[in-house]
Amino acid sequence: MTQVFLGMPAPGHGNLFEEEPFPQAAHRELGNTQMRKNLRHATHTIRDKRLKVVGELPDWDDLRDSGSAIKNNAMANIEELLLQFEKNFTARGGIVHWARDASEANKIVTELVKATGSTEVVKVKSMATQEIGLNEHLETEGIEAFETDLAELIVQLGHDKPSHILVPAIHKNRTQVRDIFLKEMPGVDPTLTDEPAKLAEAARSHLRKKFLASKVAISGANFALADTGTLGVVESEGNGRMCLTLPETLITVMGIEKVLPQWEDLEVFMQLLPRSSTGERMNPYTSLWTGVTEDDGPQNVHIVLLDNGRTRALSDRFGRTALNCIRCSACMNVCPVYERTGGHAYGSTYPGPIGAILSPLMTGIEAEDNGSLPYASSLCGACYDACPVKINIPEILVHLRGEDVDAKRDTHKLPTQMDLLMKGGSWALGKGKNIGLLEKALPLGRLMAGKNKKIKKLPGIAAGWTQSRDVPAPPNKSFRDWWSDEKESK
Amino acid sequence: MSAKEEILGRIRSALSDAPVAEQTPREYRKSSEMSEEELIEMLVDRLVDYKAGVEVIESAQIPKFVAAKLKDANSVVYPHGLEQQWLSQLPKGITQIADAPGARLSVAQLDATSAVVTSSQVSIAESGTIILDGEPNQGRRAISLVPDHHLCIVPVSSIVQLLPEAMPRLTITRPLTWISGPSATSDIELERVEGVHGPRTLDVLLVRGL
Ligand code: SF4
């Protein structure tokens, strides 16, 4: 029998990697107390706002159920939907390109920009172009990319990396933003204060000329509607509208998982997304366009449909629902780990709980240090409760931890410490008698702890746990012993 | 193999377990029973929350209110299909420019224009959202974007409570702009600040009898 090779899902490339084990990265980031303060303030502000606007809708859970089912259906029928989208977008004058991975997408975009003769592009915030490292690539090709979203601008001017998918500069407070503007923004008013309204105004005058003169814009997309060939961008500042309306050429880079079956599905996602992300009833601006409209907006309209590891994530039947993500960022805003480590600790473009599953799903668990990401969680479940499309992140984290253990076993050919721990765990939890036996060893732990009743360093792989915190000494009596003593004394 | 063929092939092999997704439940609210007065009250509340200026008026009052709202403008652009009479009381000193097929304003001209007046297609009270769809009385997207002051007419008959109620009133393949307040950002410490690249002032006239 000859086997027809139809293309196996391949791992993604680009900015999807944790370059050092998460605990190590987290340990360094935890040392940045200013960042932790900023993050705490911002995530708590947004949590309260989100709860308030979500609480207003009596049918919030019905919307989540619909959103989750629509996405599951879209992923089950993604081939058909992409073809349908292509047909409709093309019929209305748009041009569709397909990119297997980051470098192919970068190449396509570069060629499209070069064909216009322009050496400058304006950009609307887009996770996909961040993921493929488009700006850096364009730079090597002599094309300058200007980020126009305020937070992206702060990151770009500060020669920094995004740390949040919605508010990439969330790790900076207003004073730090002002300092970056004063240092890096050409022609900035030297008396600029750190009032957010003044900072926004500085960004407005800085970018205005760029918008009005630009010939080429690059965007992402929040949705693609298969049955009409429509694309949508959700934003706040109007920089999106500027980029989507004024230039002659518009190039959109979008992950294939963004396709939705029908345009009515918008009524679900446009209720779920704004309330979950900025905690607003609706974001200030949403733009929808279907190919080219004569006499209105860009007349050369392209879309690059990007795989870059998405089909790899799709092939994982226990993990594929991670592709349902609408990038609202609610999961990171409620995550106790993210709140303390910040987004940089995750290495990848996608931080927080969703990043901890999406990055390894797209690259493979064995890539770089992505195997450490699924452990960046206490499995508290707050992300699952907040997720507007009900992605069961904790369950996928556990599944990926299993994959990581398997992958390490395969390379070491020996049971790893983790294996032994897991085995030990199942032995201990398997029978009440066994855990009782283990508890007899508790006083040993007290010995390890010494006088101040803190264990500073656990042995073996458990050392990671004590890298950035101390463990309180165990009690001299287990709960089970205490309980039976209590009962007897009654 | 082309990239397209290869990606589609990858999808097929990724879905070789042939997952069947559940039927999509649609139990969320699709219709409402609000009275006209309740709709107006809700929309006003949302728009004010977004820091838009709002007036509820009768259709005969439009020219007077348009003139009052635009009294500080030097020039006003309007889409060619807009009711001309709405601009009839604008003071003489304010230049009025129609953006019409064959006579389009350049981006530079729009940038030099202080305000724009448009109508709107449908508005959603619950989220405070006004939708423009490029009808001749709403115009090209650029005209409601570049001038710094947008005065938008919302007929009371075009207000619905829920987003699902607005959907049948839209032609999705037209270029759509959904507007919920003046441009804003939450990028600094996640606190909302109004006024970035889009019009920094949004004034809305909710018009009864229109
Ligand atoms: S996983 Fe859910 S909560 Fe997190 S960003 Fe994606 S959609 Fe939002």
XYZ file of C-alpha atoms and ligand atoms in Angstrom:
708
model
C 0.000 0.000 0.000
C 1.420 3.400 -0.869
C 0.883 6.028 1.729
C -0.307 9.386 0.493
C 1.435 12.090 2.470
C -1.122 14.791 3.017
C 0.903 17.005 5.304
C 1.251 16.168 8.954
C 0.563 18.998 11.380
C 3.893 20.725 11.907
C 5.075 22.675 14.941
C 4.890 26.465 14.965
C 7.856 28.827 14.935
C 8.464 32.431 15.846
C 7.766 33.987 19.240
C 6.174 30.949 20.807
C 8.947 29.770 23.037
C 9.865 29.817 26.661
C 13.637 30.103 26.505
C 14.393 29.050 30.032
C 12.400 26.969 32.490
C 9.371 28.936 33.727
C 10.388 28.778 37.415
C 13.721 30.382 36.554
C 12.106 33.141 34.461
C 9.440 33.667 37.100
C 12.040 33.924 39.820
C 13.778 36.766 37.982
C 10.517 38.595 37.204
C 9.366 38.272 40.807
C 12.333 40.412 41.784
C 10.779 43.354 39.910
C 8.624 44.797 42.665
C 7.530 47.849 40.652
C 6.169 45.564 37.968
C 4.343 43.455 40.526
C 2.742 46.559 41.984
C 1.664 47.787 38.540
C 0.258 44.407 37.621
C -1.610 44.026 40.849
C -3.219 47.416 40.428
C -4.174 46.828 36.803
C -5.468 43.283 37.133
C -7.568 44.184 40.157
C -9.065 47.211 38.393
C -10.077 45.117 35.430
C -11.438 42.232 37.501
C -13.924 44.472 39.234
C -15.015 46.097 35.994
C -15.466 42.740 34.302
C -17.560 41.321 37.123
C -19.798 44.377 37.077
C -20.593 44.323 33.344
C -20.865 40.540 33.205
C -23.291 40.626 36.119
C -25.550 42.952 34.116
C -26.406 40.272 31.575
C -28.947 37.739 32.830
C -27.991 35.387 29.978
C -24.200 35.479 30.391
C -23.914 31.720 30.833
C -26.180 31.090 27.854
C -23.883 33.277 25.773
C -20.858 31.337 27.018
C -22.534 28.038 26.138
C -23.272 29.313 22.646
C -19.793 30.748 22.210
C -18.163 27.519 23.245
C -20.364 25.398 20.949
C -19.921 27.728 17.975
C -16.149 27.451 18.366
C -16.218 23.668 18.758
C -18.259 23.455 15.578
C -15.964 25.838 13.766
C -12.911 23.750 14.672
C -14.632 20.489 13.666
C -15.463 21.963 10.258
C -12.529 24.286 9.833
C -11.470 23.062 6.386
C -14.876 23.680 4.868
C -15.197 27.058 6.626
C -11.826 28.307 5.432
C -12.688 27.375 1.857
C -16.033 29.093 2.165
C -14.396 32.192 3.584
C -11.827 32.208 0.786
C -14.533 31.964 -1.850
C -16.597 34.825 -0.426
C -13.683 37.125 0.367
C -12.270 36.561 -3.132
C -15.634 37.122 -4.792
C -15.661 40.615 -3.289
C -12.228 41.570 -4.497
C -10.016 40.436 -1.622
C -6.935 38.274 -2.152
C -6.279 35.252 0.049
C -2.792 33.901 0.830
C -1.924 30.818 2.876
C 1.139 30.547 5.094
C 2.380 27.274 6.557
C 4.484 28.975 9.210
C 5.944 32.211 10.532
C 8.669 32.593 7.927
C 6.315 31.975 5.034
C 3.877 34.570 6.375
C 6.675 37.097 6.828
C 7.815 36.495 3.273
C 4.333 36.954 1.826
C 3.763 40.211 3.718
C 7.181 41.555 2.741
C 6.527 40.882 -0.929
C 3.115 42.526 -0.749
C 4.566 45.639 0.896
C 7.454 45.801 -1.569
C 5.031 45.575 -4.467
C 3.461 48.853 -3.316
C 6.835 50.596 -3.359
C 6.331 51.739 0.203
C 9.053 51.433 2.859
C 6.754 52.244 5.771
C 3.678 50.550 7.159
C 1.275 51.416 9.948
C 0.107 48.563 12.135
C -2.961 47.791 14.207
C -2.235 45.671 17.240
C -2.180 42.047 16.205
C -1.174 38.954 18.133
C -0.512 36.978 14.971
C 2.103 39.427 13.676
C 3.692 39.518 17.119
C 3.822 35.731 17.061
C 5.587 35.581 13.691
C 7.978 38.434 14.526
C 6.821 40.463 11.540
C 8.203 43.850 12.605
C 11.698 42.479 13.083
C 11.526 40.717 9.749
C 10.312 43.821 7.927
C 13.144 45.778 9.468
C 15.723 43.413 7.980
C 14.031 44.006 4.632
C 14.282 47.777 4.968
C 10.621 48.358 5.822
C 9.733 50.313 8.933
C 6.637 49.219 10.859
C 4.887 51.721 13.119
C 2.770 50.302 15.916
C -0.240 52.561 16.419
C -1.980 51.053 19.418
C -1.005 53.100 22.466
C 0.266 50.157 24.475
C 2.143 48.722 21.488
C 3.641 52.135 20.930
C 4.829 52.241 24.542
C 6.403 48.808 24.114
C 7.976 49.713 20.769
C 9.364 53.051 21.968
C 10.608 51.451 25.181
C 12.436 48.681 23.250
C 10.470 46.325 25.440
C 8.397 43.178 24.985
C 4.611 42.926 25.383
C 3.572 41.301 28.646
C -0.192 41.024 28.178
C -2.252 40.265 25.090
C -4.721 43.106 25.502
C -2.653 45.721 27.278
C 0.906 44.885 26.241
C 2.361 47.633 28.442
C 0.425 46.632 31.551
C 3.720 46.208 33.416
C 4.420 49.945 33.083
C 2.699 52.578 35.197
C 1.873 56.104 34.045
C 5.114 57.633 35.263
C 7.176 55.029 33.466
C 5.138 55.637 30.295
C 5.800 59.352 30.512
C 9.514 58.730 30.937
C 9.578 56.524 27.831
C 7.723 59.171 25.809
C 10.047 61.934 26.982
C 13.084 59.897 26.039
C 11.979 58.267 22.798
C 9.130 60.169 21.141
C 10.392 62.608 18.506
C 9.106 66.136 19.036
C 7.411 65.391 22.338
C 6.448 68.283 24.615
C 9.158 68.319 27.317
C 6.608 69.426 29.947
C 4.493 66.294 29.406
C 2.891 65.113 32.658
C 1.950 61.570 33.590
C -1.788 62.216 33.387
C -3.174 59.391 31.164
C -5.215 61.902 29.110
C -2.049 63.900 28.353
C -0.162 60.753 27.443
C -2.937 59.734 25.059
C -2.829 63.172 23.491
C 0.918 62.909 22.976
C 0.374 59.619 21.154
C -2.318 61.231 19.027
C -0.147 64.023 17.740
C 2.834 61.706 17.298
C 0.908 59.308 15.042
C -1.492 61.647 13.260
C 0.783 62.422 10.297
C 1.656 58.767 9.881
C -2.011 57.811 9.617
C -2.852 60.499 7.142
C 0.102 59.752 4.861
C 0.383 55.977 5.058
C -0.108 53.879 1.942
C 0.009 50.433 3.545
C -1.486 49.079 6.752
C -1.089 45.717 8.429
C -3.731 44.389 10.777
C -4.840 41.274 12.556
C -8.467 40.209 12.757
C -10.674 39.159 15.627
C -13.091 37.247 13.426
C -13.530 35.989 9.900
C -17.089 35.131 8.909
C -17.178 32.195 6.507
C -20.627 32.699 5.042
C -20.020 36.298 3.988
C -16.230 36.616 3.716
C -16.213 39.421 6.298
C -13.336 40.367 8.604
C -13.642 42.233 11.894
C -11.325 44.253 14.122
C -12.326 45.245 17.634
C -10.490 48.227 19.140
C -10.753 51.348 21.267
C -8.581 54.191 20.113
C -9.507 54.646 16.471
C -6.014 53.680 15.353
C -7.631 50.554 13.965
C -10.167 52.564 11.968
C -7.353 54.789 10.684
C -5.348 51.799 9.455
C -8.348 49.956 8.039
C -9.785 52.986 6.233
C -7.165 55.447 4.994
C -4.344 53.465 3.267
C -4.574 52.109 -0.269
C -3.384 48.648 0.705
C -4.506 46.593 3.680
C -2.803 43.340 4.621
C -4.390 41.273 7.375
C -2.553 38.396 9.048
C -4.897 35.997 10.791
C -4.629 32.584 12.419
C -6.842 30.021 10.694
C -8.711 29.326 13.942
C -10.409 32.724 13.850
C -12.985 31.629 11.295
C -16.636 31.561 12.426
C -19.375 29.722 10.542
C -21.957 32.448 10.086
C -22.268 36.150 10.491
C -25.016 35.821 13.119
C -22.327 34.352 15.369
C -21.087 37.892 15.805
C -24.062 38.602 18.044
C -22.619 36.127 20.521
C -18.962 37.106 20.360
C -19.569 40.849 20.334
C -21.332 40.413 23.646
C -18.730 38.068 25.133
C -15.517 39.747 24.018
C -15.716 43.401 25.167
C -17.170 42.555 28.560
C -14.491 39.913 29.149
C -11.549 41.937 27.950
C -11.706 45.609 28.911
C -14.726 45.147 31.142
C -16.781 47.498 28.986
C -20.299 46.986 27.703
C -18.849 47.517 24.260
C -15.467 48.600 22.968
C -15.469 52.087 21.397
C -14.950 50.918 17.803
C -15.528 47.791 15.775
C -14.820 47.723 12.033
C -16.124 45.085 9.650
C -15.123 44.815 5.998
C -15.836 42.346 3.241
C -13.190 42.361 0.542
C -13.048 45.669 -1.314
C -15.762 48.329 -1.257
C -15.597 50.620 -4.215
C -14.968 54.218 -3.222
C -14.611 53.412 0.479
C -11.400 52.296 2.167
C -8.394 50.351 0.832
C -8.710 49.098 -2.731
C -5.998 46.405 -2.396
C -7.132 44.066 0.323
C -5.210 40.940 1.314
C -5.421 38.309 3.984
C -2.724 35.862 5.012
C -4.207 32.745 6.612
C -1.642 31.450 9.054
C -1.099 27.918 10.338
C 2.195 28.099 12.295
C 1.390 25.240 14.659
C -2.361 25.704 14.830
C -2.967 22.411 13.041
C -0.583 20.843 15.520
C -2.767 22.101 18.370
C -5.824 20.896 16.470
C -4.412 17.378 16.292
C -4.388 17.119 20.102
C -7.875 15.912 20.876
C -7.537 16.772 24.561
C -6.024 20.173 23.897
C -7.651 21.441 20.716
C -10.252 23.556 22.504
C -7.367 25.955 23.276
C -7.897 27.123 19.682
C -11.335 28.398 20.713
C -9.623 31.297 22.474
C -10.869 34.747 21.449
C -7.893 36.494 23.113
C -9.967 38.440 25.615
C -7.280 38.130 28.331
C -9.763 37.489 31.152
C -7.842 34.356 32.161
C -4.621 36.244 32.749
C -6.390 39.044 34.594
C -7.710 36.569 37.166
C -4.658 34.309 37.376
C -2.753 34.434 40.688
C 0.433 33.206 38.982
C 0.268 35.775 36.159
C -0.487 38.547 38.630
C 2.822 37.888 40.338
C 5.164 36.852 37.540
C 3.827 39.054 34.731
C 3.762 38.110 31.076
C 7.478 38.111 30.296
C 8.071 35.013 32.403
C 6.123 32.932 29.875
C 8.564 33.714 27.036
C 5.962 33.277 24.295
C 3.717 35.923 22.705
C 0.878 34.209 24.574
C 1.289 34.572 28.341
C -0.894 33.630 31.262
C -3.067 30.539 31.560
C -3.968 30.417 27.861
C -0.308 30.818 26.911
C 0.679 28.010 29.243
C -1.402 25.629 27.129
C -1.401 27.265 23.698
C 2.363 27.668 23.320
C 3.252 24.018 23.998
C 0.257 22.848 21.938
C 1.478 24.863 18.951
C 5.165 23.984 19.232
C 5.097 20.544 20.819
C 5.810 19.990 24.493
C 9.436 19.111 23.896
C 10.305 22.400 22.172
C 12.739 24.631 24.069
C 11.464 25.019 27.637
C 7.782 24.973 26.718
C 7.422 21.769 28.733
C 7.767 23.902 31.864
C 4.777 26.128 30.997
C 1.953 23.754 32.004
C 3.348 23.846 35.546
C 2.903 27.639 35.710
C -0.401 27.206 37.490
C -1.842 26.235 40.826
C -4.842 24.698 39.000
C -7.134 26.966 41.015
C -9.612 27.100 38.135
C -10.181 30.865 38.123
C -9.260 30.974 34.411
C -11.895 28.415 33.499
C -14.592 30.335 35.361
C -13.643 33.585 33.637
C -13.234 32.224 30.119
C -16.080 33.453 27.878
C -15.772 30.380 25.640
C -15.367 27.981 28.564
C -11.968 26.562 27.695
C -11.159 24.078 30.447
C -7.626 25.342 30.917
C -6.860 23.391 34.137
C -7.801 20.112 32.468
C -5.544 20.843 29.489
C -2.718 21.884 31.831
C -2.904 18.509 33.537
C -3.021 16.719 30.179
C 0.078 18.592 29.019
C 1.917 17.868 32.266
C 1.335 14.207 31.468
C 2.735 14.735 27.978
C 5.749 16.472 29.423
C 6.438 13.586 31.797
C 6.104 11.131 28.900
C 8.393 13.174 26.667
C 11.061 13.391 29.366
C 10.815 9.674 30.058
C 11.379 8.981 26.375
C 14.523 11.063 26.300
C 15.956 9.918 29.632
C 14.940 6.266 29.215
C 14.758 6.158 32.975
C 11.905 6.911 35.302
C 12.349 10.560 36.166
C 11.851 12.087 39.571
C 8.496 13.262 38.309
C 7.569 9.679 37.423
C 8.484 8.523 40.878
C 6.571 11.382 42.419
C 3.503 10.590 40.354
C 3.805 6.896 41.212
C 4.322 7.785 44.838
C 1.315 10.069 44.666
C -0.951 7.395 43.324
C 0.339 4.916 45.901
C -0.204 7.416 48.690
C -3.634 8.524 47.588
C -4.688 5.033 46.544
C -5.246 3.752 50.054
C -5.902 5.473 53.325
C -3.391 3.194 55.041
C -0.607 4.279 52.724
C -1.057 7.976 53.291
C -1.173 7.243 56.990
C 2.217 5.624 56.708
C 3.612 8.627 54.857
C 2.310 10.986 57.480
C 4.403 9.191 60.022
C 7.355 10.852 58.334
C 6.048 14.358 59.035
C 8.314 14.998 62.031
C 11.223 14.405 59.624
C 10.086 17.483 57.725
C 10.196 19.456 60.962
C 13.791 18.459 61.340
C 14.529 19.772 57.815
C 12.895 23.049 58.678
C 15.074 23.863 61.640
C 14.374 26.535 64.223
C 12.526 29.170 62.190
C 9.995 26.527 61.087
C 10.629 27.208 57.387
C 11.996 24.769 54.819
C 14.318 26.774 52.605
C 15.230 24.104 50.099
C 13.370 20.983 49.112
C 15.367 18.170 47.481
C 15.277 17.072 43.823
C 12.719 18.530 41.424
C 10.685 19.791 44.341
C 13.478 22.342 44.732
C 11.668 24.423 42.107
C 8.908 25.002 44.610
C 11.296 26.511 47.143
C 13.233 28.548 44.599
C 11.147 31.633 45.234
C 9.334 30.775 48.453
C 9.832 29.001 51.744
C 7.684 26.088 52.778
C 6.329 26.182 56.300
C 7.412 23.227 58.381
C 4.807 20.436 58.501
C 2.861 20.093 61.742
C 4.093 17.436 64.126
C 0.813 15.634 63.858
C -1.161 14.887 60.691
C -4.768 15.937 60.296
C -5.752 12.270 60.273
C -3.958 11.617 63.572
C -5.370 14.767 65.109
C -8.877 13.771 64.012
C -8.693 10.293 65.539
C -7.176 11.699 68.748
C -9.986 14.245 68.904
C -12.583 11.554 68.387
C -11.090 9.349 71.082
C -10.928 12.154 73.600
C -14.633 12.916 73.065
C 2.296 21.090 -2.863
C 0.928 24.598 -2.361
C 0.727 26.039 1.125
C -3.056 25.895 0.895
C -3.106 22.203 -0.024
C -0.607 21.435 2.674
C -2.495 23.294 5.405
C -5.772 21.658 4.404
C -3.987 18.289 4.430
C -2.680 19.004 7.923
C -6.206 19.882 9.040
C -7.520 16.586 7.687
C -4.904 14.579 9.479
C -5.337 16.629 12.692
C -9.055 15.830 12.629
C -8.610 12.161 11.740
C -10.610 11.271 14.857
C -13.558 13.019 13.127
C -14.798 15.049 16.095
C -18.483 15.822 16.069
C -19.352 19.016 17.868
C -22.541 19.415 19.833
C -25.511 21.315 18.415
C -25.097 25.004 19.164
C -27.533 26.062 21.882
C -28.892 29.587 21.429
C -30.730 30.227 24.641
C -29.548 33.815 25.021
C -31.993 36.719 24.763
C -33.006 37.491 21.197
C -35.896 39.866 21.699
C -37.002 42.401 24.254
C -40.157 44.069 25.355
C -38.888 47.505 26.258
C -41.026 50.537 25.539
C -39.680 53.392 23.449
C -39.164 55.507 26.553
C -37.220 52.743 28.293
C -35.038 52.260 25.228
C -34.248 55.964 25.096
C -33.455 56.054 28.781
C -31.120 53.062 28.549
C -29.263 54.336 25.482
C -28.826 57.782 27.034
C -27.463 56.213 30.209
C -24.865 54.178 28.268
C -23.779 57.027 26.015
C -23.360 59.399 28.929
C -21.290 56.734 30.665
C -18.997 56.732 27.596
C -18.751 60.533 27.882
C -20.678 61.258 24.699
C -22.914 64.338 24.601
C -26.579 63.349 24.228
C -29.833 65.242 23.573
C -33.284 63.756 23.131
C -35.235 65.973 20.708
C -38.187 66.135 18.287
C -37.494 65.894 14.561
C -38.493 69.537 13.990
C -35.724 70.601 16.374
C -32.888 68.984 14.405
C -31.691 72.125 12.544
C -31.610 74.110 15.787
C -29.648 71.484 17.704
C -27.249 70.818 14.820
C -26.464 74.515 14.739
C -26.008 74.668 18.498
C -23.702 71.653 18.667
C -21.543 72.860 15.786
C -21.376 76.523 16.715
C -17.610 76.355 17.320
C -16.789 74.536 14.075
C -15.071 76.245 11.139
C -16.179 73.708 8.593
C -18.533 70.744 8.478
C -18.510 67.767 6.135
C -21.620 65.706 5.490
C -22.434 62.676 3.352
C -24.267 63.593 0.166
C -27.389 61.647 1.171
C -27.915 63.555 4.413
C -31.098 65.551 4.773
C -29.890 69.045 3.694
C -32.491 70.766 5.757
C -30.801 69.525 8.965
C -27.946 71.941 8.266
C -30.211 74.841 7.382
C -29.632 76.825 10.564
C -25.843 76.540 10.619
C -24.355 80.047 10.901
C -23.158 81.496 7.603
C -19.515 81.519 8.662
C -19.316 77.724 8.823
C -18.290 76.119 5.547
C -20.478 73.159 4.563
C -18.930 70.501 2.337
C -20.716 67.491 0.879
C -18.725 64.311 0.343
C -20.298 62.873 -2.791
C -19.484 60.230 -5.429
C -17.204 61.895 -7.950
C -16.483 64.730 -5.499
C -14.659 63.010 -2.664
C -12.715 64.918 -0.059
C -9.053 63.990 0.254
C -7.669 62.869 3.598
C -5.917 66.239 3.923
C -9.189 68.066 3.304
C -10.938 65.945 5.893
C -8.140 66.634 8.344
C -8.694 70.347 7.830
C -12.425 69.970 8.516
C -13.538 70.443 12.101
C -16.705 68.378 12.250
C -18.877 65.802 10.524
C -22.628 65.188 10.658
C -24.007 61.748 9.781
C -27.124 59.728 10.330
C -26.926 56.101 11.563
C -28.405 52.710 10.748
C -29.261 51.067 14.070
C -28.405 51.578 17.745
C -28.200 49.096 20.592
C -29.386 50.478 23.914
C -27.925 47.782 26.142
C -24.343 48.388 25.047
C -24.649 52.019 23.934
C -23.600 51.194 20.387
C -24.404 53.151 17.221
C -23.835 51.387 13.903
C -22.992 53.148 10.632
C -23.199 51.116 7.432
C -22.198 53.439 4.615
C -25.713 54.325 3.454
C -25.770 57.643 1.534
C -26.847 59.466 4.720
C -23.885 58.017 6.642
C -21.177 58.173 4.034
C -17.728 56.730 3.573
C -15.895 55.515 6.638
C -13.217 58.184 6.374
C -15.588 61.124 6.829
C -16.806 60.003 10.246
C -13.249 59.241 11.323
C -10.859 62.065 10.477
C -12.706 65.198 11.699
C -12.316 65.582 15.450
C -15.996 66.129 16.222
C -18.737 63.699 15.146
C -22.369 64.732 15.427
C -24.513 61.665 14.896
C -28.276 61.590 14.363
C -30.020 58.547 15.827
C -33.698 58.127 14.881
C -35.573 56.755 17.893
C -37.176 54.180 15.585
C -33.728 52.726 14.947
C -33.051 51.861 18.610
C -33.242 48.264 19.781
C -32.326 46.899 23.172
C -30.231 43.887 22.222
C -27.466 43.183 19.765
C -29.308 40.141 18.312
C -32.206 42.491 17.517
C -29.887 44.776 15.580
C -28.407 42.059 13.377
C -31.356 41.671 10.954
C -31.206 45.422 10.292
C -27.634 45.246 9.007
C -26.201 44.376 5.628
C -23.069 42.666 6.812
C -21.124 42.927 3.554
C -21.160 46.717 3.706
C -18.289 48.350 5.548
C -19.643 48.639 9.083
C -18.453 50.877 11.887
C -19.777 50.247 15.385
C -19.315 53.242 17.630
C -19.661 53.152 21.414
C -18.617 56.552 22.629
C -15.731 58.756 21.548
C -12.352 57.126 20.968
C -10.801 55.925 24.184
C -7.976 53.859 25.561
C -7.520 51.653 28.600
C -3.855 51.075 27.901
C -2.443 52.979 30.838
C -3.129 51.132 34.077
C -6.348 49.772 32.539
C -8.170 53.008 33.247
C -10.373 54.379 30.518
C -9.362 57.734 29.033
C -11.502 59.318 26.317
C -10.026 60.914 23.231
C -7.286 59.278 21.178
C -7.180 58.914 17.381
C -10.848 58.803 16.451
C -13.121 61.840 16.944
C -12.508 63.101 20.458
C -15.976 64.547 20.727
C -19.063 62.488 19.984
C -22.416 64.233 20.143
C -25.600 62.249 19.634
C -29.067 63.583 18.859
C -31.757 61.012 19.637
C -34.665 62.109 17.494
C -38.284 61.238 18.211
C -40.628 60.942 15.253
C -37.787 59.957 12.897
S -8.511 31.376 27.109
Fe -10.550 32.189 27.422
S -10.251 33.744 29.014
Fe -8.207 33.293 28.213
S -7.864 34.813 26.616
Fe -8.724 33.002 25.636
S -10.931 33.366 25.555
Fe -10.083 34.798 27.047
